[in-house]
Short mmCIF file of C-alpha atoms in Angstrom, two decimals:
data_model
loop_
_atom_site.label_atom_id
_atom_site.label_comp_id
_atom_site.label_asym_id
_atom_site.label_seq_id
_atom_site.Cartn_x
_atom_site.Cartn_y
_atom_site.Cartn_z
CA MET A 688 -33.63 -43.89 -6.66
CA LYS A 689 -33.45 -45.42 -3.38
CA THR A 690 -29.48 -45.17 -3.92
CA LEU A 691 -29.66 -40.90 -4.42
CA ARG A 692 -31.83 -41.00 -1.77
CA ARG A 693 -29.98 -42.45 0.94
CA LEU A 694 -26.83 -41.36 0.24
CA LEU A 695 -28.05 -37.35 0.00
CA ASP A 696 -29.53 -38.31 3.35
CA GLY A 697 -26.36 -39.79 4.58
CA LEU A 698 -23.74 -36.85 3.02
CA TYR A 699 -26.66 -34.50 5.30
CA THR A 700 -26.41 -36.57 8.64
CA GLY A 701 -22.67 -37.07 7.76
CA ALA A 702 -22.02 -32.82 7.37
CA GLY A 703 -24.21 -32.44 11.23
CA ALA A 704 -21.52 -34.90 12.87
CA LEU A 705 -18.68 -33.08 11.84
CA ALA A 706 -20.87 -30.09 12.71
CA ALA A 707 -20.90 -31.49 16.26
CA LEU A 708 -17.18 -32.80 16.02
CA CYS A 709 -16.19 -28.96 15.70
CA LEU A 710 -18.30 -28.41 18.59
CA VAL A 711 -16.28 -30.35 20.42
CA ALA A 712 -12.75 -28.92 19.02
CA ILE A 713 -14.16 -25.98 20.30
CA LEU A 714 -14.37 -27.31 23.94
CA THR A 715 -10.89 -29.05 23.91
CA LEU A 716 -9.06 -25.43 22.49
CA ILE A 717 -11.34 -23.65 24.92
CA VAL A 718 -10.77 -26.14 27.78
CA THR A 719 -6.85 -26.63 26.54
CA GLN A 720 -6.77 -22.59 26.26
CA MET A 721 -7.48 -22.35 30.29
CA VAL A 722 -4.77 -25.06 31.18
CA ALA A 723 -2.66 -23.53 29.39
CA ARG A 724 -2.58 -20.41 31.27
CA TRP A 725 -3.18 -21.79 34.83
CA THR A 726 -0.28 -23.53 33.98
CA GLY A 727 1.68 -20.17 32.85
CA ASN A 728 1.93 -20.77 29.21
CA VAL A 729 0.33 -19.78 25.99
CA PHE A 730 -1.70 -21.73 23.83
CA PRO A 731 -1.12 -19.50 20.83
CA GLY A 732 -3.69 -19.37 18.10
CA ALA A 733 -6.09 -20.46 19.88
CA ALA A 734 -8.89 -18.30 19.82
CA SER A 735 -8.26 -18.54 16.22
CA TYR A 736 -8.70 -22.12 16.18
CA ALA A 737 -11.93 -21.84 18.00
CA GLY A 738 -13.21 -19.34 15.76
CA TYR A 739 -12.48 -21.46 12.40
CA ALA A 740 -14.54 -24.16 14.31
CA MET A 741 -17.21 -22.04 15.01
CA ALA A 742 -17.57 -21.07 11.24
CA GLY A 743 -17.39 -24.90 10.49
CA ALA A 744 -19.76 -26.12 13.09
CA SER A 745 -22.30 -23.24 11.61
CA PHE A 746 -21.47 -23.99 7.99
CA LEU A 747 -22.09 -28.00 7.97
CA ALA A 748 -25.20 -27.67 10.26
CA PHE A 749 -27.28 -25.97 7.98
CA ALA A 750 -28.45 -28.35 5.34
CA ASN A 751 -28.68 -31.21 8.28
CA ALA A 752 -30.79 -28.42 10.55
CA LEU A 753 -32.68 -27.33 7.19
CA ASN A 754 -33.80 -31.26 6.98
CA ARG A 755 -34.87 -31.21 10.47
CA GLY A 756 -36.75 -28.31 10.82
CA SER A 757 -34.47 -26.49 12.78
CA HIS A 758 -34.45 -22.91 11.01
CA ILE A 759 -37.14 -20.76 11.64
CA ARG A 760 -40.16 -20.77 9.22
CA VAL A 761 -42.21 -17.68 9.34
CA SER A 762 -45.90 -19.45 8.27
CA ILE A 763 -48.32 -17.68 9.37
CA LEU A 764 -48.80 -16.69 5.21
CA LEU A 765 -48.61 -20.28 4.50
CA ASN A 766 -51.07 -20.78 6.99
CA ALA A 767 -53.28 -18.89 5.41
CA LEU A 768 -53.50 -20.20 1.95
CA SER A 769 -55.01 -23.05 0.33
CA THR A 770 -53.22 -26.33 -0.73
CA GLY A 771 -52.64 -25.36 -4.13
CA GLY A 772 -51.46 -21.43 -2.64
CA LYS A 773 -49.08 -23.13 0.01
CA ARG A 774 -47.75 -25.05 -2.74
CA LEU A 775 -46.20 -22.21 -4.91
CA LEU A 776 -45.09 -20.36 -1.66
CA ASN A 777 -43.24 -23.07 -1.15
CA ILE A 778 -41.95 -23.41 -4.60
CA TRP A 779 -41.34 -20.18 -4.82
CA CYS A 780 -39.16 -19.73 -1.40
CA PHE A 781 -37.07 -22.90 -2.20
CA ALA A 782 -35.98 -21.88 -5.92
CA VAL A 783 -34.65 -18.29 -4.16
CA ALA A 784 -33.32 -20.25 -1.56
CA ALA A 785 -31.62 -22.16 -3.60
CA ALA A 786 -30.84 -19.76 -5.76
CA VAL A 787 -29.05 -17.47 -2.76
CA ALA A 788 -27.39 -20.56 -1.71
CA TRP A 789 -25.71 -21.92 -4.85
CA TYR A 790 -24.64 -17.77 -5.92
CA PHE A 791 -23.13 -18.03 -2.31
CA THR A 792 -21.28 -21.57 -2.72
CA TYR A 793 -19.83 -19.95 -6.42
CA TYR A 794 -18.45 -17.20 -4.96
CA ALA A 795 -17.07 -18.43 -1.70
CA TYR A 796 -16.05 -20.91 -3.96
CA TRP A 797 -13.68 -17.48 -5.59
CA PHE A 798 -12.76 -16.45 -2.43
CA VAL A 799 -11.47 -19.38 -1.16
CA TYR A 800 -9.22 -19.82 -4.82
CA TRP A 801 -7.69 -16.84 -3.79
CA SER A 802 -7.08 -16.80 -0.61
CA TRP A 803 -4.88 -19.70 -1.94
CA LYS A 804 -3.10 -18.15 -5.01
CA PHE A 805 -1.96 -14.89 -2.80
CA ASN A 806 -1.41 -17.57 -0.21
CA GLU A 807 -3.30 -14.88 2.37
CA VAL A 808 -2.47 -16.18 6.14
CA SER A 809 -4.25 -15.44 9.46
CA GLN A 810 -2.96 -11.95 11.10
CA ASP A 811 -3.06 -13.73 14.78
CA GLN A 812 0.03 -15.80 15.83
CA ASP A 813 -1.27 -18.67 13.94
CA ALA A 814 -0.83 -18.34 10.63
CA THR A 815 -2.75 -20.31 9.31
CA ALA A 816 -3.55 -20.09 5.37
CA LEU A 817 -6.78 -18.37 5.12
CA TRP A 818 -8.03 -20.98 2.31
CA ILE A 819 -7.99 -24.10 4.73
CA PRO A 820 -10.71 -22.61 7.17
CA GLN A 821 -12.72 -20.82 4.61
CA SER A 822 -12.73 -24.71 2.12
CA VAL A 823 -15.01 -25.07 5.11
CA MET A 824 -17.71 -22.61 4.87
CA VAL A 825 -17.62 -23.53 0.98
CA ILE A 826 -18.40 -26.98 1.82
CA GLY A 827 -21.05 -26.22 3.88
CA GLY A 828 -22.63 -23.88 1.44
CA GLY A 829 -22.44 -26.15 -1.34
CA ILE A 830 -24.86 -29.49 0.66
CA LEU A 831 -27.20 -26.94 2.02
CA ALA A 832 -27.65 -25.40 -1.71
CA ILE A 833 -28.10 -29.28 -2.44
CA ALA A 834 -30.29 -29.38 -0.16
CA LEU A 835 -32.40 -26.83 -0.90
CA THR A 836 -32.32 -27.83 -4.58
CA ASP A 837 -33.24 -31.54 -3.46
CA ASN A 838 -36.18 -30.34 -1.44
CA LEU A 839 -37.75 -27.81 -4.13
CA LEU A 840 -37.41 -31.30 -6.85
CA HIS A 841 -38.89 -33.01 -3.73
CA LEU A 842 -41.67 -30.51 -3.80
CA ILE A 843 -42.54 -30.12 -7.85
CA PHE A 844 -42.29 -34.19 -8.40
CA LYS A 845 -43.73 -35.05 -5.33
CA GLY A 846 -46.16 -32.26 -4.26
CA ASP A 847 -44.19 -31.87 -0.98
CA HIS A 848 -40.71 -31.16 0.76
CA ARG A 849 -38.75 -33.14 2.84
CA VAL A 850 -38.49 -30.94 6.08
CA THR A 851 -39.67 -32.52 9.20
CA ARG A 852 -40.92 -30.84 12.08
CA ASP A 853 -40.15 -31.85 15.64
CA LEU A 854 -42.57 -29.96 17.84
CA VAL A 855 -41.34 -31.69 20.77
CA ASP A 856 -37.94 -31.03 19.88
CA GLN A 857 -37.79 -27.39 19.09
CA SER A 858 -40.35 -26.75 22.28
CA PHE A 859 -37.06 -26.51 24.40
CA GLY A 860 -35.93 -23.02 21.88
CA GLU A 861 -35.48 -20.05 23.18
#
């Protein structure tokens, strides 16, 4: 079980690191596009590539953000419940969230499959095969579904979820 735990935690951290690389890619693309404009050149498709990287950053960061307590949780009702009530409500919430994430991932997979099958390309200047950036959405959604299921099972069998809250880090939120 410790090997599986290390593997899952590594998966969540790795996805978060890839999300950070997507943010660096966005910065690089924007700066490159600015330099191209200043020199009188054109960087076709830069805005599209930045959009793909933004989607990648979002979807790849979901699982890591979940486990670090960065997702918004309205805990007003949880604070009013007894310990048993909190546990049942948390189980219900994680079960619904996991079901929605698996549902999304399943249909996103088929969306990517049909994009690949019909050879759909972007309508912008880049003419990128759309299944490539869409695949990142499926991977990120799948990792989020795994993280939600992981937390649900941990909650059922151990009595508490694995979501940690860093109050100092959250105090810098807007």
